[in-house]
Tab-separated table of C-alpha atoms in Angstrom:
chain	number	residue	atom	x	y	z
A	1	UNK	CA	0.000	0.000	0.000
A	2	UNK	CA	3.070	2.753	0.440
A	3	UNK	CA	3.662	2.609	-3.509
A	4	UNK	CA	0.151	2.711	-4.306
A	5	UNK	CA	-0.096	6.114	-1.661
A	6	UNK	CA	2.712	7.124	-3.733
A	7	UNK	CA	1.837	6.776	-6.807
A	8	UNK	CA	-1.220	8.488	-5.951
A	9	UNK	CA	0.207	11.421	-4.596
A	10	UNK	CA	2.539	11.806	-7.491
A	11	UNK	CA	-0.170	11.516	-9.833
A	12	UNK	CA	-2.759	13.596	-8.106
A	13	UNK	CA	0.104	16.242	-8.044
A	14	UNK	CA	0.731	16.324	-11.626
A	15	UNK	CA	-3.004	15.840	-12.331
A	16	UNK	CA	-3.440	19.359	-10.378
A	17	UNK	CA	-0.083	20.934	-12.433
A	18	UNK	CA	-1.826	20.238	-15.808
A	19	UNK	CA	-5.404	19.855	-16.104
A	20	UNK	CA	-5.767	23.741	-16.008
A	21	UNK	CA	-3.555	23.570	-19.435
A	22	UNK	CA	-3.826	20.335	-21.092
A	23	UNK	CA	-6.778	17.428	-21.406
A	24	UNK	CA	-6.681	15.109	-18.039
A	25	UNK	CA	-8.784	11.823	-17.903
A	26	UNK	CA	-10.613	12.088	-14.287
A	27	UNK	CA	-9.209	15.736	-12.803
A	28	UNK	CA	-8.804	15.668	-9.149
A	29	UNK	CA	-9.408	18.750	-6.577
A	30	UNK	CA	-7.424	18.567	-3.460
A	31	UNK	CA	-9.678	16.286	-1.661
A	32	UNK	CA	-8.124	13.609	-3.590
A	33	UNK	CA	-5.309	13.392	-1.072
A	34	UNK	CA	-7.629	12.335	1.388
A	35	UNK	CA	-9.652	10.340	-0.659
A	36	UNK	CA	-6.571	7.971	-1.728
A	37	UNK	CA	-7.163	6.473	1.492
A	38	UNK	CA	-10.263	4.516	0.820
A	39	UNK	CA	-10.740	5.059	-2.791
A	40	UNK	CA	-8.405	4.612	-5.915
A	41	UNK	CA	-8.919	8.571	-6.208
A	42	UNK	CA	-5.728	9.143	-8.369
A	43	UNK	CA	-6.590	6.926	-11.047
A	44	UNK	CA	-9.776	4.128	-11.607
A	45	UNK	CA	-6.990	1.339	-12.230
A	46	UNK	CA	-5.795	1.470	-8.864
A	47	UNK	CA	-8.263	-0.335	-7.915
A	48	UNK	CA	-6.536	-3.927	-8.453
A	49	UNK	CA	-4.074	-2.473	-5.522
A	50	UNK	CA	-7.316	-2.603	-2.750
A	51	UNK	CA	-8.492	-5.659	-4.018
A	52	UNK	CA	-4.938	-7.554	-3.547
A	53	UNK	CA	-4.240	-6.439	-0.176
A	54	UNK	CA	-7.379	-7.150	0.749
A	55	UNK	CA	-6.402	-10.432	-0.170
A	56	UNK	CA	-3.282	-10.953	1.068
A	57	UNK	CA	-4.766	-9.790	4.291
A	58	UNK	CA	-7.793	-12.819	4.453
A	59	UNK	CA	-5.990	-15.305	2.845
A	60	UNK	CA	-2.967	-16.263	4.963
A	61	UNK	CA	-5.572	-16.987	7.816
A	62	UNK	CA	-6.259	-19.976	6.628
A	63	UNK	CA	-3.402	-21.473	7.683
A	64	UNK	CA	-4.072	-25.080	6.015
A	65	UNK	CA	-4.855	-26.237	2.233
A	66	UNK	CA	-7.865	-28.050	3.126
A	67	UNK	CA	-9.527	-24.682	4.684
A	68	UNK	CA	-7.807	-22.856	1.303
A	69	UNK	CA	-10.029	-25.378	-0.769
A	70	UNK	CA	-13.213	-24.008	1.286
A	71	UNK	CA	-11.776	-20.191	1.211
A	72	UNK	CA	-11.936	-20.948	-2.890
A	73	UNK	CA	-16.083	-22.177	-2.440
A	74	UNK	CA	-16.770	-19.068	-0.823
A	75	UNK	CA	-14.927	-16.872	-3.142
A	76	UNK	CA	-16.863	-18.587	-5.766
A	77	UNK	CA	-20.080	-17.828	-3.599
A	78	UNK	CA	-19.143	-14.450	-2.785
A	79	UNK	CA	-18.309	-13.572	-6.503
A	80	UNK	CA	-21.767	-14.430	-7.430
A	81	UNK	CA	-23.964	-13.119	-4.909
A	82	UNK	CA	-26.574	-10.947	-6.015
A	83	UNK	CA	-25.559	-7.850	-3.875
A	84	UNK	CA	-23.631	-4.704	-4.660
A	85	UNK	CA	-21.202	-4.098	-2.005
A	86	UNK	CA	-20.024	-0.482	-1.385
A	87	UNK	CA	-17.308	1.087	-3.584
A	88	UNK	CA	-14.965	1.918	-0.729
A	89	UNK	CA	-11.843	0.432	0.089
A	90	UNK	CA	-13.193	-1.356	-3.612
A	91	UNK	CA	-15.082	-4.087	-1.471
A	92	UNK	CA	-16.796	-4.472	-4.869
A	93	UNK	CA	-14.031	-5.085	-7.188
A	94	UNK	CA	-12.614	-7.382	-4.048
A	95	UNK	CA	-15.671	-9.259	-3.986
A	96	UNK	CA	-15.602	-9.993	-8.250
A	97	UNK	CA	-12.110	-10.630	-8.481
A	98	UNK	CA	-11.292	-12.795	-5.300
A	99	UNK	CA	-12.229	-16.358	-7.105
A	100	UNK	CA	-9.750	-15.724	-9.425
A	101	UNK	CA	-7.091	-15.376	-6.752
A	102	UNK	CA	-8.340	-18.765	-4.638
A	103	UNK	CA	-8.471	-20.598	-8.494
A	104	UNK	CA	-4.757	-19.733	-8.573
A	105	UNK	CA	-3.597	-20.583	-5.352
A	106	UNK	CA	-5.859	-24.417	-5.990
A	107	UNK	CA	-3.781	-24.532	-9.194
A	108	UNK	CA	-0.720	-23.850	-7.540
A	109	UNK	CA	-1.367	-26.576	-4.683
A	110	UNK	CA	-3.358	-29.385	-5.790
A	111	UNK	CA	-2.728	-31.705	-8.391
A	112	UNK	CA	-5.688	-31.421	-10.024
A	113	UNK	CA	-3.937	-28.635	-11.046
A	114	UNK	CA	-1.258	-29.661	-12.923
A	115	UNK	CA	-4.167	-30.790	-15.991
A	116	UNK	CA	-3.889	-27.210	-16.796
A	117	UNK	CA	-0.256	-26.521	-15.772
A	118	UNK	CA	1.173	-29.454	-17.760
A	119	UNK	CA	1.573	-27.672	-21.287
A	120	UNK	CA	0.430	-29.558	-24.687
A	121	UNK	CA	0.069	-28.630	-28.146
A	122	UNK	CA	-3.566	-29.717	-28.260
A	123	UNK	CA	-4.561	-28.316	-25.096
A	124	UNK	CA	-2.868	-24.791	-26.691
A	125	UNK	CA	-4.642	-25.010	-29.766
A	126	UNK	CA	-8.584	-26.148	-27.575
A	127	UNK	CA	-7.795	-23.192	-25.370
A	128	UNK	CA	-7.019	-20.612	-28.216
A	129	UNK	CA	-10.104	-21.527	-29.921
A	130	UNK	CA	-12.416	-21.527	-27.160
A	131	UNK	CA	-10.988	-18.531	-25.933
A	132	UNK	CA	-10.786	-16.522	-29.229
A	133	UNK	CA	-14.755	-17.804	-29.802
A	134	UNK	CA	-15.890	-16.937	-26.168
A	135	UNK	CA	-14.518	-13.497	-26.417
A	136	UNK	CA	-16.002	-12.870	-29.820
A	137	UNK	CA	-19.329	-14.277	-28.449
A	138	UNK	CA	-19.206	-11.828	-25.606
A	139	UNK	CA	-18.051	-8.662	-27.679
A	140	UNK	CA	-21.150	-9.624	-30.076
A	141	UNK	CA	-23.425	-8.966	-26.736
A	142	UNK	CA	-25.865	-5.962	-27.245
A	143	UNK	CA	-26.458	-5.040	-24.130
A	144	UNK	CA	-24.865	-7.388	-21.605
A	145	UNK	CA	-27.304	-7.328	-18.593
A	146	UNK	CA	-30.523	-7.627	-20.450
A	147	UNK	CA	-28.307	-10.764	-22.088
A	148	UNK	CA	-29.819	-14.755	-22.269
A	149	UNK	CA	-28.600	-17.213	-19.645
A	150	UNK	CA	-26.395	-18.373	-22.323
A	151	UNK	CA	-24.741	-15.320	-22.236
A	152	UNK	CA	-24.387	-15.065	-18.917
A	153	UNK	CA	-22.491	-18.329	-18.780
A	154	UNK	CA	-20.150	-17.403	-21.174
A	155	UNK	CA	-19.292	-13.804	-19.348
A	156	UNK	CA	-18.430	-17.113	-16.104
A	157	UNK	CA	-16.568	-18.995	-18.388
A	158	UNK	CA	-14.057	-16.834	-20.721
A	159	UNK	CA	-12.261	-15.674	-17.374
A	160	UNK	CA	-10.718	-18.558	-17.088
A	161	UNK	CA	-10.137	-19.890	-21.188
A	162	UNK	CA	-8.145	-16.065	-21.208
A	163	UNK	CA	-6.167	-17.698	-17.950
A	164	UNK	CA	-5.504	-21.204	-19.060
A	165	UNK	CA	-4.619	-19.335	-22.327
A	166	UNK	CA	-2.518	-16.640	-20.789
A	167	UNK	CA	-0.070	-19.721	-18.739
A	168	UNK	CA	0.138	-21.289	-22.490
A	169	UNK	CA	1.531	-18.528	-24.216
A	170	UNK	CA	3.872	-18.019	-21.183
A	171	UNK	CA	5.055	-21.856	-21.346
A	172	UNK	CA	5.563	-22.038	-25.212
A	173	UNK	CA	7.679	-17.899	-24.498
A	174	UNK	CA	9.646	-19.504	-21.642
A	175	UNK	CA	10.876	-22.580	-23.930
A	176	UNK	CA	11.765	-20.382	-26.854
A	177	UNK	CA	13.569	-18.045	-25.304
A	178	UNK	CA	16.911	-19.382	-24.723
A	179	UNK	CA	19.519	-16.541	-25.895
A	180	UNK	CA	21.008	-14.416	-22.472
A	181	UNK	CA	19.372	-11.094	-23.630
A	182	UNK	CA	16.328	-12.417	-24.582
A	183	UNK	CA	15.669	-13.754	-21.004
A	184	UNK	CA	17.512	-10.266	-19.706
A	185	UNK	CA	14.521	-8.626	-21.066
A	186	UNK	CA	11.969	-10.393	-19.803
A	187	UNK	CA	13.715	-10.519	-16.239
A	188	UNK	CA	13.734	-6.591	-16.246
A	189	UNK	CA	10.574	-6.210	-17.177
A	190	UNK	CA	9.088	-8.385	-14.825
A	191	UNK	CA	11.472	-7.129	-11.794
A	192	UNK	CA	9.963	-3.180	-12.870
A	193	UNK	CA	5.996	-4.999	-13.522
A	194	UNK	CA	4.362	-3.492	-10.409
A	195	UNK	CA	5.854	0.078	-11.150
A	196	UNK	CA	4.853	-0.256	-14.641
A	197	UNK	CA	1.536	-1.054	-13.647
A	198	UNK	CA	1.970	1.905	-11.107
A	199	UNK	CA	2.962	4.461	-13.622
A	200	UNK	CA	1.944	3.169	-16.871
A	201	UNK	CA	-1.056	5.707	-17.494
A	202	UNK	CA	0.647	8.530	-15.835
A	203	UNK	CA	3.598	8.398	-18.794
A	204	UNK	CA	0.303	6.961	-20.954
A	205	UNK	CA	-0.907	10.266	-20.354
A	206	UNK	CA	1.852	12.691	-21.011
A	207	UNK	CA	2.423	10.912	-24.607
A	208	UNK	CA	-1.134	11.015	-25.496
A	209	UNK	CA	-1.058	14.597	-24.656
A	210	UNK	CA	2.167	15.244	-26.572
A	211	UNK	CA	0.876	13.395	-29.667
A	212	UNK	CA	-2.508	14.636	-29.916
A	213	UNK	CA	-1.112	17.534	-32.085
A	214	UNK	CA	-0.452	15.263	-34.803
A	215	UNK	CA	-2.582	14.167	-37.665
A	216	UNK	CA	-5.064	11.135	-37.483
A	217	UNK	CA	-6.561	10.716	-40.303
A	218	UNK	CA	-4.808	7.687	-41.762
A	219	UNK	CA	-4.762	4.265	-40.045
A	220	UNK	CA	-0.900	4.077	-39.581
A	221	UNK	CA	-0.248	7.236	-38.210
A	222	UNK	CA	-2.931	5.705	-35.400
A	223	UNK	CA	-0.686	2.641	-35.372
A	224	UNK	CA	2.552	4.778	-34.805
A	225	UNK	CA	0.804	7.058	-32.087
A	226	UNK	CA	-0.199	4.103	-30.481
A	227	UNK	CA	2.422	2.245	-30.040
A	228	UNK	CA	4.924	4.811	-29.081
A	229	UNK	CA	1.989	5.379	-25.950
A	230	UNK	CA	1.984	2.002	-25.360
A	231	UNK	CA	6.124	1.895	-25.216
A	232	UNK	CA	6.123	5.328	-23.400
A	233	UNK	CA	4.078	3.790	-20.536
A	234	UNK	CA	6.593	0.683	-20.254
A	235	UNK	CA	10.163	2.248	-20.882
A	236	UNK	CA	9.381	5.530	-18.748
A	237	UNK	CA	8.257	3.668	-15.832
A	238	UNK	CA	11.482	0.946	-16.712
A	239	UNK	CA	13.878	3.839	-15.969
A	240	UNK	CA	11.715	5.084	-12.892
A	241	UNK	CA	12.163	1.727	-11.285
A	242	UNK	CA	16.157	1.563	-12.279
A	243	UNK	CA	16.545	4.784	-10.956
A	244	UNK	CA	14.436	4.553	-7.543
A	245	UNK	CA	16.223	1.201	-6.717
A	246	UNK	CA	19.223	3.058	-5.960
A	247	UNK	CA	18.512	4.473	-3.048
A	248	UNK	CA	16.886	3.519	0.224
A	249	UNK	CA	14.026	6.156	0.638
A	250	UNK	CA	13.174	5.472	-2.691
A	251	UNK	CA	13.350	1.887	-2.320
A	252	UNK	CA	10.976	2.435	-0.070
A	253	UNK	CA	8.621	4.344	-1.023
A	254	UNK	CA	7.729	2.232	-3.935
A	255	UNK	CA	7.973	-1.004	-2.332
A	256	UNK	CA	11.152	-2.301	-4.078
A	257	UNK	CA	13.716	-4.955	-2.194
């Protein structure tokens, strides 16, 4: 929680600097800095930072993987309970988004688990399809809460094809890469993940604000602007975290070892 109070502050701080002269997604007012406390004030992604701690504060109470097997049953029940819990502290992000933590940590320690963690090409190629035909299947929904049960089951379902999918493309990446700078890469990137995640809209930002000068009216000067925002908001925050890991306060204050 002392990078994502941080991160807030720094971006509520900038967010004050600028939106009187440039275009800012969600302005802030000085209340904000009190607000970070029990809402993701600074920006609506922070969200995911509530909902983890609030599970890394339930879940190591049960101390055993039998009552870790019951925790998952009532994140499953929780997650589908027809009640709208309130939007502090994100109890209702916590409350959609816990089952997915428990099915991890049953992956991780039963071995039921290990159908999905063993990797195949067939079970690549089932999971592609039934991913890539879910998700088309859901973006074809009009209007997704006036939707048939059949929808509805598919909205329960394509969670986990995307993460049986996602640890696929991870296992076939992790073979493939064998050369020293490949792996480099990916090491860095994953050691500076949680400040990219962090600071990724805040450089995000200051691109799209830079760029919007520039013509759009053909597709790949889009394409160009896009992916230099896209790059800006994962080399910027790269160079934060390289920077900020040399010294203790820093260290810190973002949460870095």
């Amino acid at each position: 929680m002392i990078p994502y109070l941080t991160c807030s502050v720094v971006v509520i701080s900038l967010k004050l600097l600028s939106q009187g002269n440039a275009y800012v997604e969600n302005p802030v007012t000085a209340m904000s800095y009190l607000k970070i406390f029990y809402l993701p004030e600074a920006g609506y992604f922070l969200w995911f930072i509530w909902a983890l701690f609030l599970m890394f504060v339930i879940t190591p109470l049960f101390k055993t993987r039998a009552a870790r097997n019951l925790l998952l049953v009532a994140s499953i029940a929780l997650a589908y309970l027809p009640v709208t819990l309130p939007d502090i502290f994100c109890l209702n992000q916590f409350k959609r988004m816990y089952l997915y933590f428990m099915f991890g940590i049953f992956v991780r320690e039963n071995s039921v688990g290990n159908i999905i963690k063993e990797y195949s090409h067939t079970k690549m190629a089932i999971t592609a399809a039934v991913f890539a035909l879910l998700e088309f299947a859901y973006l074809s929904m009009p209007d997704p809460h006036n939707a048939p049960l059949s929808m509805g089951i598919i909205r329960a379902i394509l969670p986990f094809a995307g993460i049986a999918f996602v640890i696929y493309v991870s296992q076939i990446i992790g073979k493939h890469i064998n050369a020293d700078n490949g792996r480099n890469l990916l090491l860095s990137v994953a050691a500076s993940s949680y400040i990219i995640y962090l600071f990724h809209t805040t450089f995000d930002g200051l691109a799209k604000a830079a760029l919007m000068k520039l013509p759009v009216d053909v597709w790949y000067v889009f394409v160009t602007k896009a992916a230099l925002v896209i790059l800006t908001g994962i080399i910027f925050p790269m160079i934060v975290y390289n920077v900020a890991n040399r010294f203790k306060a820093t260290r810190f204050l973002l949460g870095l070892k």
